[in-house]
Tab-separated table of C-alpha atoms and ligand atoms in Angstrom:
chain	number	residue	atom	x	y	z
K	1	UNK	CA	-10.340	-32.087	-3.073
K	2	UNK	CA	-7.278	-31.579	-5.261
K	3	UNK	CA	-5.026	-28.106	-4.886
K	4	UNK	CA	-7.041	-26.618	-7.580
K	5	UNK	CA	-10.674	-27.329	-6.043
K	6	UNK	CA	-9.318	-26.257	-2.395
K	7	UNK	CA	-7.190	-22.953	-3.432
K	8	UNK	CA	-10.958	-22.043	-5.470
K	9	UNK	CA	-13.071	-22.912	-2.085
K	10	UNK	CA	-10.417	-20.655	-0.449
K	11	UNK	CA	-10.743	-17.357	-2.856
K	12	UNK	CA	-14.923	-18.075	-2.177
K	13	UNK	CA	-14.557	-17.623	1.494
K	14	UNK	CA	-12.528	-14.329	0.645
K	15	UNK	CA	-15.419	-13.247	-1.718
K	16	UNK	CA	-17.934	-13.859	0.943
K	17	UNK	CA	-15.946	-12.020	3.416
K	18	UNK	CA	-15.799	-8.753	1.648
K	19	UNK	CA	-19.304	-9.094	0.565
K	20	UNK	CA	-18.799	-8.965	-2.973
K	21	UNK	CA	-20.744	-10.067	-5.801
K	22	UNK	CA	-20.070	-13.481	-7.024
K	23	UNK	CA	-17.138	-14.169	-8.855
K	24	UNK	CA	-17.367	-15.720	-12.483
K	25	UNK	CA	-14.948	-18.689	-13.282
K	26	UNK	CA	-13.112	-16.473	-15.674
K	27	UNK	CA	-12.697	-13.734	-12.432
K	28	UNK	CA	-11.475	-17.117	-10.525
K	29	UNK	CA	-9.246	-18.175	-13.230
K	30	UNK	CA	-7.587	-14.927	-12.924
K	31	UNK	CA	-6.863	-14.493	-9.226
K	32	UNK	CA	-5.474	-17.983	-8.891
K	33	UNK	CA	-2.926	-17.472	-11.910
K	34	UNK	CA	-2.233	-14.125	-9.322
K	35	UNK	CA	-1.863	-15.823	-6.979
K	36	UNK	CA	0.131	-18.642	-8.450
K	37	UNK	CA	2.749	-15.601	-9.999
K	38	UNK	CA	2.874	-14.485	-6.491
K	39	UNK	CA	3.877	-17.616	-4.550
K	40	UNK	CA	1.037	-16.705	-2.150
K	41	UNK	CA	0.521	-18.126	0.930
K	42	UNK	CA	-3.175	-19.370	1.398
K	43	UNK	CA	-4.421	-19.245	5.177
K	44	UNK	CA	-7.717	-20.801	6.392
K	45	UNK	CA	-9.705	-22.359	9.229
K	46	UNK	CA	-12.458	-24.788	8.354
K	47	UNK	CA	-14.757	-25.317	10.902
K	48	UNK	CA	-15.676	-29.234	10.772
K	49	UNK	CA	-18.728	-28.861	13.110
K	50	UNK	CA	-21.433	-28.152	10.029
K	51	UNK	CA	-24.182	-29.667	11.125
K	52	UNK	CA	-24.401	-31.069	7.361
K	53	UNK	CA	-25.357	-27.585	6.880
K	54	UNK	CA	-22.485	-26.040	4.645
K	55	UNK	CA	-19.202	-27.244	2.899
K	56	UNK	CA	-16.284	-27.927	5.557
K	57	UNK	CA	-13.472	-27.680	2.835
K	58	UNK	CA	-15.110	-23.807	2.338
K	59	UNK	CA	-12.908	-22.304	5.111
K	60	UNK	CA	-14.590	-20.074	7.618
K	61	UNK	CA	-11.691	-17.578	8.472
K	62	UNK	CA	-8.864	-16.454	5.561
K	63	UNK	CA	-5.568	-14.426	5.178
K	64	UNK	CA	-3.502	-14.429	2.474
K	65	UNK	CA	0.392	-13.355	2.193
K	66	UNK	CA	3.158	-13.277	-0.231
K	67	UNK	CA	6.673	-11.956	-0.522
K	68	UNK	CA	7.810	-8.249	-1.944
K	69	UNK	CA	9.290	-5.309	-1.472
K	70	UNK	CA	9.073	-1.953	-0.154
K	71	UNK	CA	11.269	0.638	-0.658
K	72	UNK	CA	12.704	2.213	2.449
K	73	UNK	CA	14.565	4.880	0.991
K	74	UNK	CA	17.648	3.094	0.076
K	75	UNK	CA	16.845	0.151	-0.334
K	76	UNK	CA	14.057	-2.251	-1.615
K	77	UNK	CA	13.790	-4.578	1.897
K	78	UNK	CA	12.013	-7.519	1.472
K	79	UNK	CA	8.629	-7.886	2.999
K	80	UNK	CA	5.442	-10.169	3.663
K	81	UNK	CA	2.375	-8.283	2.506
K	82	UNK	CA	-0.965	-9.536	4.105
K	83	UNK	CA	-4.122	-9.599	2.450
K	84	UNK	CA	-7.541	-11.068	2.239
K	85	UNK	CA	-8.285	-10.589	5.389
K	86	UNK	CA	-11.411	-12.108	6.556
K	87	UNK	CA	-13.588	-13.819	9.488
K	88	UNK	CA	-17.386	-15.142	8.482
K	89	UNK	CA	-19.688	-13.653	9.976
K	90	UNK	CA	-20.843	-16.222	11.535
K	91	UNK	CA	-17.450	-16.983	13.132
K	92	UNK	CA	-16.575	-13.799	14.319
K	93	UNK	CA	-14.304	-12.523	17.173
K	94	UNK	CA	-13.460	-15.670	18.228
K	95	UNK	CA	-9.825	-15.222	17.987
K	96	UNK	CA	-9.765	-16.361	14.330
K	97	UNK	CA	-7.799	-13.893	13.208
K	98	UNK	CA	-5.394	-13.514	16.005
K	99	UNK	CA	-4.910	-16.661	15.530
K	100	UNK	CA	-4.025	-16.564	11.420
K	101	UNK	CA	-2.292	-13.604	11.795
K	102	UNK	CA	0.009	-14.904	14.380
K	103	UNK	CA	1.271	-17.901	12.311
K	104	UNK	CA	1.480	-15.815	9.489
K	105	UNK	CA	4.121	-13.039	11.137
K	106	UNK	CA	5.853	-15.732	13.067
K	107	UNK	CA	6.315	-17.660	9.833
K	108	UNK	CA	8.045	-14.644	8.335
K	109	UNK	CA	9.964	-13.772	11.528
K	110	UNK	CA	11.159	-17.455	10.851
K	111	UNK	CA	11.932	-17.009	7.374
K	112	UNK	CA	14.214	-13.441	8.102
K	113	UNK	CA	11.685	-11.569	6.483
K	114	UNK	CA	12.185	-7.790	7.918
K	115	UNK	CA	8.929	-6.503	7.821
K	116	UNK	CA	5.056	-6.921	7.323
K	117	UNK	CA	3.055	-4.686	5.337
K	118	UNK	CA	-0.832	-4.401	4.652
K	119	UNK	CA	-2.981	-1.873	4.055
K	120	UNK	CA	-6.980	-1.349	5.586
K	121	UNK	CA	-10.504	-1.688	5.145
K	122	UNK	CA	-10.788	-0.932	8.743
K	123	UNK	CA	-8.156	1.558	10.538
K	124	UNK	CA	-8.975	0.139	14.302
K	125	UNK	CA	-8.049	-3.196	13.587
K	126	UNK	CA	-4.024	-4.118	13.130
K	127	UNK	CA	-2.279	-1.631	16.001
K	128	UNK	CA	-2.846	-4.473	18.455
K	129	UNK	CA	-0.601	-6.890	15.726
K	130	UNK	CA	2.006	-4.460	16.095
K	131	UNK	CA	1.229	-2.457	12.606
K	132	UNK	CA	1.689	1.386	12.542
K	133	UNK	CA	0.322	3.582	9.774
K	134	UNK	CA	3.424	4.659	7.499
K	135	UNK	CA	2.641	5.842	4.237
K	136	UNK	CA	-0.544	8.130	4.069
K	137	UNK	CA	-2.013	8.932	0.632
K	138	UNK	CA	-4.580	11.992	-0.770
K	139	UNK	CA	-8.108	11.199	-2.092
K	140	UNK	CA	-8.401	14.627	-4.537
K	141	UNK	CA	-11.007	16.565	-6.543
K	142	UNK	CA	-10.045	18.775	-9.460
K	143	UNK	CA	-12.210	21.267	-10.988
K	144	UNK	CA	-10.816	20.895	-14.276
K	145	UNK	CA	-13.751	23.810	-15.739
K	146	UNK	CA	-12.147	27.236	-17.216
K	147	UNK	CA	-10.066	27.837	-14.451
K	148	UNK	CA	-7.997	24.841	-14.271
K	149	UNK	CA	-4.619	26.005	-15.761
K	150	UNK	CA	-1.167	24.972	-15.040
K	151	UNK	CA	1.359	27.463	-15.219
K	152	UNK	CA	4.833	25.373	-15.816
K	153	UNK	CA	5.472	24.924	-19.193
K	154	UNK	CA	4.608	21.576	-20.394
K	155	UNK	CA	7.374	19.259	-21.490
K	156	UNK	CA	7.173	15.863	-23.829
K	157	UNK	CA	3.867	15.502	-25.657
K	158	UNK	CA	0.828	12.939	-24.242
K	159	UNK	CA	-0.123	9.702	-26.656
K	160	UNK	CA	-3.410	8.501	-25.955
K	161	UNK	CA	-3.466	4.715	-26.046
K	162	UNK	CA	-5.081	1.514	-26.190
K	163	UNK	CA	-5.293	-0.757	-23.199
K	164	UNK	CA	-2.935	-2.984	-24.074
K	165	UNK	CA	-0.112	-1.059	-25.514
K	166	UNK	CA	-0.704	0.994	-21.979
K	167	UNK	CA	-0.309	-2.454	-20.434
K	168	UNK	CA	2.835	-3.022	-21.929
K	169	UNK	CA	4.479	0.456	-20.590
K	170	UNK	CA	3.179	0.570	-17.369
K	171	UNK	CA	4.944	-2.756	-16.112
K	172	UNK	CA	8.580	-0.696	-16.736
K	173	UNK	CA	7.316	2.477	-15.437
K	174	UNK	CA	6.180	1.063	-12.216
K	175	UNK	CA	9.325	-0.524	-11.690
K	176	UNK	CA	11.432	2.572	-12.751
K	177	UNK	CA	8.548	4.320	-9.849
K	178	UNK	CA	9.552	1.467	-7.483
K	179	UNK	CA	12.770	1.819	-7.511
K	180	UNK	CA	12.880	5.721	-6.889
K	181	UNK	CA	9.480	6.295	-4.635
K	182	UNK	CA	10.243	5.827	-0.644
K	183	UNK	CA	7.775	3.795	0.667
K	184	UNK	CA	6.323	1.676	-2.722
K	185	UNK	CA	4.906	-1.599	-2.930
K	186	UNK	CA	5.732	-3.726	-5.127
K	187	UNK	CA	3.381	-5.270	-7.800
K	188	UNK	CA	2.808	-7.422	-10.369
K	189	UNK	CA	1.239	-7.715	-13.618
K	190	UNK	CA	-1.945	-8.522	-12.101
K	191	UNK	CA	-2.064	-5.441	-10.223
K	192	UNK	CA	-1.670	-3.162	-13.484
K	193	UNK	CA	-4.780	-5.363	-15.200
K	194	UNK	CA	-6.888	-4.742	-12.515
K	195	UNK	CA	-6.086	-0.630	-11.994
K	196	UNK	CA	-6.801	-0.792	-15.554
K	197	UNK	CA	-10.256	-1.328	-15.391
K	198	UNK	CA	-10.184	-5.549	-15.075
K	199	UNK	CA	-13.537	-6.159	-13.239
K	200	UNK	CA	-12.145	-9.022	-11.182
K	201	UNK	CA	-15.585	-10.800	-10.552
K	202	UNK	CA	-16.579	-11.047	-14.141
K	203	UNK	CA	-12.411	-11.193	-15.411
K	204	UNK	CA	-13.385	-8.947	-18.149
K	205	UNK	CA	-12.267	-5.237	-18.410
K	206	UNK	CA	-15.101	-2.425	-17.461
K	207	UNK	CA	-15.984	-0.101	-20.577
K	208	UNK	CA	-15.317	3.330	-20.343
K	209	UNK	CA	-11.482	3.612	-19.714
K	210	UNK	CA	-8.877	5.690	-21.031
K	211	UNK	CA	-5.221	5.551	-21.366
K	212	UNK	CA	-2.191	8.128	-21.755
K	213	UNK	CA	1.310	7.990	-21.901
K	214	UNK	CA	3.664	11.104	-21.593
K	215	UNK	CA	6.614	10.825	-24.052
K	216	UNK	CA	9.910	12.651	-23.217
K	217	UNK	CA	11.549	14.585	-26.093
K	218	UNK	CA	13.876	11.515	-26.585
K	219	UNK	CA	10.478	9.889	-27.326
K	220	UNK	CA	10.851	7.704	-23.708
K	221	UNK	CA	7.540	7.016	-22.079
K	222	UNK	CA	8.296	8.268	-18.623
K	223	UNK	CA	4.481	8.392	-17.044
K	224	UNK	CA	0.890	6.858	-17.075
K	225	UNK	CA	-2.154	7.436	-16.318
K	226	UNK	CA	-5.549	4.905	-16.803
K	227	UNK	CA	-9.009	6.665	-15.858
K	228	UNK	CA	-12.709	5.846	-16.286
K	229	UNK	CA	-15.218	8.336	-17.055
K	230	UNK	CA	-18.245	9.017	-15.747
K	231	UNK	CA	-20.706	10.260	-18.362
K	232	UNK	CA	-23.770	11.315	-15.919
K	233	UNK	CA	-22.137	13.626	-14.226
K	234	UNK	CA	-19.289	14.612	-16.620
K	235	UNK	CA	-16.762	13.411	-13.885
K	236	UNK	CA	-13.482	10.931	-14.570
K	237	UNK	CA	-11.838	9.207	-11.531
K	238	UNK	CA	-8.185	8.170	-11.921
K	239	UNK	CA	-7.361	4.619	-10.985
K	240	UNK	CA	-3.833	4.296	-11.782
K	241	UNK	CA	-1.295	7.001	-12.262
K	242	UNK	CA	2.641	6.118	-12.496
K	243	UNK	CA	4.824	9.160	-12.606
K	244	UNK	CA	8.589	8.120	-11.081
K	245	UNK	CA	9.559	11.567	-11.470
K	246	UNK	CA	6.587	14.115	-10.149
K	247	UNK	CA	7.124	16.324	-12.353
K	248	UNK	CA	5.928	14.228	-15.146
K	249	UNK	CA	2.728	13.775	-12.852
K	250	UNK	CA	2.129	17.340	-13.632
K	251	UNK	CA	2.367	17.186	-17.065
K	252	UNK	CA	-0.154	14.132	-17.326
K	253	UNK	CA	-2.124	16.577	-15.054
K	254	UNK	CA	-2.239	19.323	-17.978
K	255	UNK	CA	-3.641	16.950	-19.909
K	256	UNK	CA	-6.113	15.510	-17.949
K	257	UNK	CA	-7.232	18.894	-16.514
K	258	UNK	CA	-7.476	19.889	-20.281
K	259	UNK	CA	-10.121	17.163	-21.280
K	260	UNK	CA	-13.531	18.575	-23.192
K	261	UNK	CA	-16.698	17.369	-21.689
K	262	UNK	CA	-15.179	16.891	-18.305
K	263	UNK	CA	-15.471	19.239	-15.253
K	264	UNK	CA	-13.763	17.379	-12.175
K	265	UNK	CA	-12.097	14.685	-11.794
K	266	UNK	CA	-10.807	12.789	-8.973
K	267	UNK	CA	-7.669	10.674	-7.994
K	268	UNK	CA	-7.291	8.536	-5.106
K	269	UNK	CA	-3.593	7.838	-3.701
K	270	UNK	CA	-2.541	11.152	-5.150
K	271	UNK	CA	0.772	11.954	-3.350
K	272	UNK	CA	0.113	14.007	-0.149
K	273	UNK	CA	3.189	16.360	-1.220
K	274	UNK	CA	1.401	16.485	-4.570
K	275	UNK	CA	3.526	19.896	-6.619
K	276	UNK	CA	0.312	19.768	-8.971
K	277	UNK	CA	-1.490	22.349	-6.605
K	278	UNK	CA	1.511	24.302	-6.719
K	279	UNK	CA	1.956	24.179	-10.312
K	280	UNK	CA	-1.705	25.543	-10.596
K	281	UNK	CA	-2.866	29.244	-11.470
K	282	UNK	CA	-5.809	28.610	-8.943
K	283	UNK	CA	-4.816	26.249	-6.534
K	284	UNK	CA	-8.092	26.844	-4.812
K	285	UNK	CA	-9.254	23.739	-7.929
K	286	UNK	CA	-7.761	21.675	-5.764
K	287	UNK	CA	-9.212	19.967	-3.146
K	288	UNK	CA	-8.085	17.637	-0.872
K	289	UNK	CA	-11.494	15.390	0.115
K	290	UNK	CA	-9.449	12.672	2.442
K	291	UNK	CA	-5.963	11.927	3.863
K	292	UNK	CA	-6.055	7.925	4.371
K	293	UNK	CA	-3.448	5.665	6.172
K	294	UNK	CA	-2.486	3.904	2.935
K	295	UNK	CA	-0.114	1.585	4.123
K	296	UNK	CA	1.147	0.147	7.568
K	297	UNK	CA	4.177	-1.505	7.938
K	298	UNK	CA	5.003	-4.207	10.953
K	299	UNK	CA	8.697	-4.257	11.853
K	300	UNK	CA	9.686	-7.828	12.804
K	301	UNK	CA	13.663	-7.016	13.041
K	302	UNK	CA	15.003	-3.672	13.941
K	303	UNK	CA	18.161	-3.776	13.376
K	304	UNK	CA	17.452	-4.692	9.495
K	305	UNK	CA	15.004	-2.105	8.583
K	306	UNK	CA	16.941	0.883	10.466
K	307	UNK	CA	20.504	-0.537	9.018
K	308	UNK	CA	18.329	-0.685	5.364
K	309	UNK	CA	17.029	3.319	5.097
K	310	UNK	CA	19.579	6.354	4.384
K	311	UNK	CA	19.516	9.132	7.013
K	312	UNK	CA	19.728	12.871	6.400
K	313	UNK	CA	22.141	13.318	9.741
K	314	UNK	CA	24.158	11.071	11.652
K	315	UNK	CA	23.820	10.692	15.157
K	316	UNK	CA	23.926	8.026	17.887
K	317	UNK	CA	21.611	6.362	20.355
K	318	UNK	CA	19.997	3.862	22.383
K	319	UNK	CA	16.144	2.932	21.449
K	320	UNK	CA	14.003	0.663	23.446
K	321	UNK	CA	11.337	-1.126	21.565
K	322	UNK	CA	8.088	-2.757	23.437
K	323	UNK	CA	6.512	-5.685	21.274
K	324	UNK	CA	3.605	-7.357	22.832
K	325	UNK	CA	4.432	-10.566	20.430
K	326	UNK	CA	7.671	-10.252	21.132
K	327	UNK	CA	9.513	-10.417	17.288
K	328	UNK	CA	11.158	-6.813	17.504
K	329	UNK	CA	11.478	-6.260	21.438
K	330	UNK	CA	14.626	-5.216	22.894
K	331	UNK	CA	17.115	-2.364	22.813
K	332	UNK	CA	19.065	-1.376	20.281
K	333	UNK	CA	21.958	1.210	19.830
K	334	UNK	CA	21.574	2.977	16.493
K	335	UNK	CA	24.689	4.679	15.293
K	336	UNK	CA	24.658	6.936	12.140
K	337	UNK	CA	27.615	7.699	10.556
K	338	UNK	CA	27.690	9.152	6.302
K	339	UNK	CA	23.869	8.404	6.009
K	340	UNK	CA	24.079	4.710	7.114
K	341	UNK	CA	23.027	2.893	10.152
K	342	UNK	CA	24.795	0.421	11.731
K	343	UNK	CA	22.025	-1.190	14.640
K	344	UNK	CA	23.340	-3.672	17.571
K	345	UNK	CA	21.200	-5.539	19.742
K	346	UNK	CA	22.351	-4.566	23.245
K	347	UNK	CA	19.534	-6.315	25.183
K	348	UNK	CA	16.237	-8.559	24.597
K	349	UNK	CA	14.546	-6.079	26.605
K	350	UNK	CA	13.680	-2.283	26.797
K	351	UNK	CA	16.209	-1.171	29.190
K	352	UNK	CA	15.009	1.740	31.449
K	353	UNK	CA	18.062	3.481	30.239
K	354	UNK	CA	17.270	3.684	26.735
K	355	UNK	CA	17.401	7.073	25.340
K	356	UNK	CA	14.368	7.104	23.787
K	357	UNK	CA	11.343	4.029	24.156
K	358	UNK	CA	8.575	3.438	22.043
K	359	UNK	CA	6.510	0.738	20.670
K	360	UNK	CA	6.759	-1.678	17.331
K	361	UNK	CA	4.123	0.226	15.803
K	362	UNK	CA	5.163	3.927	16.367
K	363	UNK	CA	8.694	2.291	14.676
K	364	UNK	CA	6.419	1.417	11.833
K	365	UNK	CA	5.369	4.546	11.636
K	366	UNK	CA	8.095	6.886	11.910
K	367	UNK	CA	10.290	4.514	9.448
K	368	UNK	CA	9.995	6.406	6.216
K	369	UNK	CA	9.806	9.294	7.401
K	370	UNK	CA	6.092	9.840	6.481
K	371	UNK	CA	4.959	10.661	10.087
K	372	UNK	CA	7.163	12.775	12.400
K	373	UNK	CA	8.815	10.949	15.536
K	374	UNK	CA	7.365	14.465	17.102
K	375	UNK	CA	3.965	13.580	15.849
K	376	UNK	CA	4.097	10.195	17.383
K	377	UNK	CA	5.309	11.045	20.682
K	378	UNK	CA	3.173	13.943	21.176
K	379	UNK	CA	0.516	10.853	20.591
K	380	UNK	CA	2.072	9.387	23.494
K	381	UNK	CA	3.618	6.104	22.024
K	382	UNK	CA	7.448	7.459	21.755
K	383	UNK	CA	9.006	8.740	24.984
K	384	UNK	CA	12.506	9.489	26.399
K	385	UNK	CA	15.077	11.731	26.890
K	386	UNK	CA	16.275	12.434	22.919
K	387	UNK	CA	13.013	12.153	21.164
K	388	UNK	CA	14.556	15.612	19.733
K	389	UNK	CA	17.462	13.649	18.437
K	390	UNK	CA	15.645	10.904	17.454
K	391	UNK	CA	13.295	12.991	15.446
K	392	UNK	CA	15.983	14.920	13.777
K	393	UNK	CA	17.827	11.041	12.921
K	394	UNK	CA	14.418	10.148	11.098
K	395	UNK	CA	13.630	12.721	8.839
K	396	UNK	CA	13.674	12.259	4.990
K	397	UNK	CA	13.685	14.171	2.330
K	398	UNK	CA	9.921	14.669	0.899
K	399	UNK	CA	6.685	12.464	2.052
K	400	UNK	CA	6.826	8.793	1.154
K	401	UNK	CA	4.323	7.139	-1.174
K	402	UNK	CA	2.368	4.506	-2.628
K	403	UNK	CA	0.078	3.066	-5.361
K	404	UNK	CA	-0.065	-0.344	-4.387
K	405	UNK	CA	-3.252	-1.148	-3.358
K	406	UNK	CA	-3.494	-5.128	-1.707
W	501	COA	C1	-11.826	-7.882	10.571
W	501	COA	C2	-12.108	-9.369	10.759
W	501	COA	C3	-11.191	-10.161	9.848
W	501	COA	C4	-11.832	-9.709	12.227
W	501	COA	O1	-11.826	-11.108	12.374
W	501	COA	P1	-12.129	-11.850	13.791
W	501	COA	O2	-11.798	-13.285	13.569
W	501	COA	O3	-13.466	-11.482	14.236
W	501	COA	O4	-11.028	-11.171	14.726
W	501	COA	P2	-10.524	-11.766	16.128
W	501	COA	O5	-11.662	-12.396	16.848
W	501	COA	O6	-9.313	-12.570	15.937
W	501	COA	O7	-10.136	-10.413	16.841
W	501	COA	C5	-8.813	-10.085	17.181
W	501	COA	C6	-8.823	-8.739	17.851
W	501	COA	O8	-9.158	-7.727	16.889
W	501	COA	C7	-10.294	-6.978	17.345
W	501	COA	N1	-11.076	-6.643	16.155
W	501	COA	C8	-11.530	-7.513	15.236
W	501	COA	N2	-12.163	-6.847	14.279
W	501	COA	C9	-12.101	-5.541	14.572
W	501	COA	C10	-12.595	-4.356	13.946
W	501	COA	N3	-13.269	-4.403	12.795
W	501	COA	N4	-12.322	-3.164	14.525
W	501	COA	C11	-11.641	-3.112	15.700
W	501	COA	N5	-11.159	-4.215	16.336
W	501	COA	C12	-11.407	-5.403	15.773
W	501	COA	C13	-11.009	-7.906	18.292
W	501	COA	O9	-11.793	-7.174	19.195
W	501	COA	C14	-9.856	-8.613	18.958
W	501	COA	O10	-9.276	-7.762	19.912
W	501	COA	P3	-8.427	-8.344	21.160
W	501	COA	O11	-7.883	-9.691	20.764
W	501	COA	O12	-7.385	-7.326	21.348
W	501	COA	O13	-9.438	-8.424	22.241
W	501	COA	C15	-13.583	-9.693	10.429
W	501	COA	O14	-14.425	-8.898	11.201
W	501	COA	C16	-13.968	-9.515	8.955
W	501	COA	O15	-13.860	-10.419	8.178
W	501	COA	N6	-14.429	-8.299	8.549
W	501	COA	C17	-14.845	-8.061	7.154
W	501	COA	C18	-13.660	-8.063	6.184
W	501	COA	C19	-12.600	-7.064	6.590
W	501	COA	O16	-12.868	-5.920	6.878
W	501	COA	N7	-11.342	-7.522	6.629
W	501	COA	C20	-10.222	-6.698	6.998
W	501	COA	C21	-9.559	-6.251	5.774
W	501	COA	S1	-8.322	-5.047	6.134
């Protein structure tokens, strides 16, 4: 089997495992030149004992990782995202994926990568890895009917586009969004194509899309927005929306809310401190239908991802960190002095002294500041003395955010 033939018999197995349709060769074509512009790493295990009844070089268990970044609010840290995530049916809860997963964070433990990131079909499955839900992100509806009105007054003008002039834009606006948004993924080209509307099994784009740009006065494009509509029920869903300064998202709000034939439409990711229902006469038209844990983050060093965010307050103490795999455990003293952290390894385990203790995952969690430290020890995973301190240490400025989907 050459590269080619084995990397295709790897993206089948993925396909399988999310039960979705069959891919065409043009759909293949495109994820492996992905995949190829992201260095990924390709996991699998083949199971040799067929019974001449299926392929052995199809493997039965996949994951899939590459290098980026994520902004921590300061800083964009580099980090292994995990993806394509899957265990045959057949093969199930074997270990498989402990077992993938395992090589895979060691790996980038090895290679001084910071931090893991991934985000979840399934919310019950990646605590036990040592992942903690970080970022969380809004599913909305809109009424966008007679009563939709926003009451700021609307800056730049909108230019609706083609696909591939909207193409073109996006790529600088999401890195201009990547750059300023706490808690962003990075992406590629790829990414853009397929929020676009690319169907990835057929590798052809799905009709019904539209694009818009918002202009500045200087005539800069400074926000995007691609959405499909749904004619039956007079519905559009967004499916990518770029907007590195918020404010912008309201004014590519105006216009969407402002679209004839169209009475609600729906955005998933939407910020969850979103100032469109603020900027609204009614805010009642918006509705909130789901809060999801967008992205969770796995810290493999601790003294890199605290020393890499900017703090509100400075402060000083000890944190104890339990790690069941062992890549972040130990205590640490975290001292904060003019918004930066400087984080020593005191021990290479949680000393009973530590003023505060919690585990890899609530650290995951309470890293951009998107859930409370208060939150997470009222949940019972932080504990100590100075959680008070410690909570004070970790707040940020506004809710982090994402829309990165992997
Ligand atoms: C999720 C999936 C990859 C699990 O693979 P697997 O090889 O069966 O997992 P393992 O046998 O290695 O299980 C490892 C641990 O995770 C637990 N686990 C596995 N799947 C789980 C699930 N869906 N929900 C909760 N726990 C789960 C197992 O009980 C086991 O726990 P333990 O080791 O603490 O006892 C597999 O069920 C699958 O392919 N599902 C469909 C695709 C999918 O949802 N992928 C995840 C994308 S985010």
């Amino acid at each position: 089997m050459t590269d080619e033939e084995q990397t295709v018999a790897w993206i089948r197995a993925v396909v399988l495992g999310f039960n979705e349709p069959e891919y065409s060769d043009e759909g293949i074509a495109r994820w492996l030149a992905a995949f190829v512009d992201q260095d990924a790493r390709m996991r699998g295990v083949h199971d040799l004992r067929t019974g001449g009844l299926r392929d052995d070089r199809v493997p039965v268990a996949t994951l899939g990782s590459w290098d980026t970044t994520v902004n921590v609010g300061g800083t964009l840290l580099p980090t292994n995202a995990i993806s394509d995530v899957t265990t045959r049916t057949s093969h199930r809860r074997r270990g498989l994926l402990r077992q993938m997963m395992t090589a895979d964070l060691t790996e980038a433990a090895q290679r001084g990568v910071p931090v893991a990131a991934l985000t979840v079909s399934e919310s019950g499955i990646y605590r036990r890895f040592g992942f903690g839900p970080a970022v969380q992100a809004n599913q909305i509806r809109v009424r966008t009917d007679s009563s939709f009105r926003v009451t700021t007054p609307p800056t730049g003008r909108i230019e609706m586009v083609d696909r591939d002039v909207y193409l073109d834009r996006v790529r600088a606006l999401f890195d201009d969004y990547h750059r300023r948004t706490r808690g962003s993924v990075d992406r590629g080209p790829a990414a853009d194509d397929v929020l676009a509307g690319m169907d990835q099994s057929t590798g052809k784009p799905q009709p019904g899309f539209r694009y818009a740009l918002h202009v500045d006065d200087d005539d800069r494009c400074d926000g995007a927005v691609a959405y499909k509509l749904v004619e039956e029920d007079s519905s559009a869903e967004v499916r990518d929306f770029v907007a590195p300064n918020p404010a912008v998202g309201v004014a590519l709000w105006d216009f969407l809310g402002h679209s004839d034939l169209i009475r609600t439409i729906t955005q998933r990711r939407a910020r969850v401190d979103d100032p469109l229902r603020y900027a609204l006469a009614e805010p009642d038209v918006y509705t909130v239908e789901n809060r999801r844990d967008f992205l969770w983050l796995r810290v493999l060093d601790v003294a890199a991802v605290l020393a890499a965010r900017a703090y509100l307050t400075d402060g000083e103490l000890t944190l104890g960190v339990h790690d069941e795999q062992g890549f972040a455990a130990g205590t640490f003293r975290l001292v904060v002095s003019n918004g930066r952290a400087e984080v020593e390894r005191i021990g290479d385990h949680v000393d009973d002294d530590a003023d505060v203790a919690l585990d890899v995952a609530a650290l995951g969690s309470v890293l951009l500041g998107g859930i409370g430290v208060r939150t997470i020890a009222a949940a019972g995973h932080i504990r100590g003395d100075r959680v008070g301190d410690f909570a004070r240490l970790m707040v940020c400025d506004g809710a982090p955010a994402s829309i990165t989907p992997f």
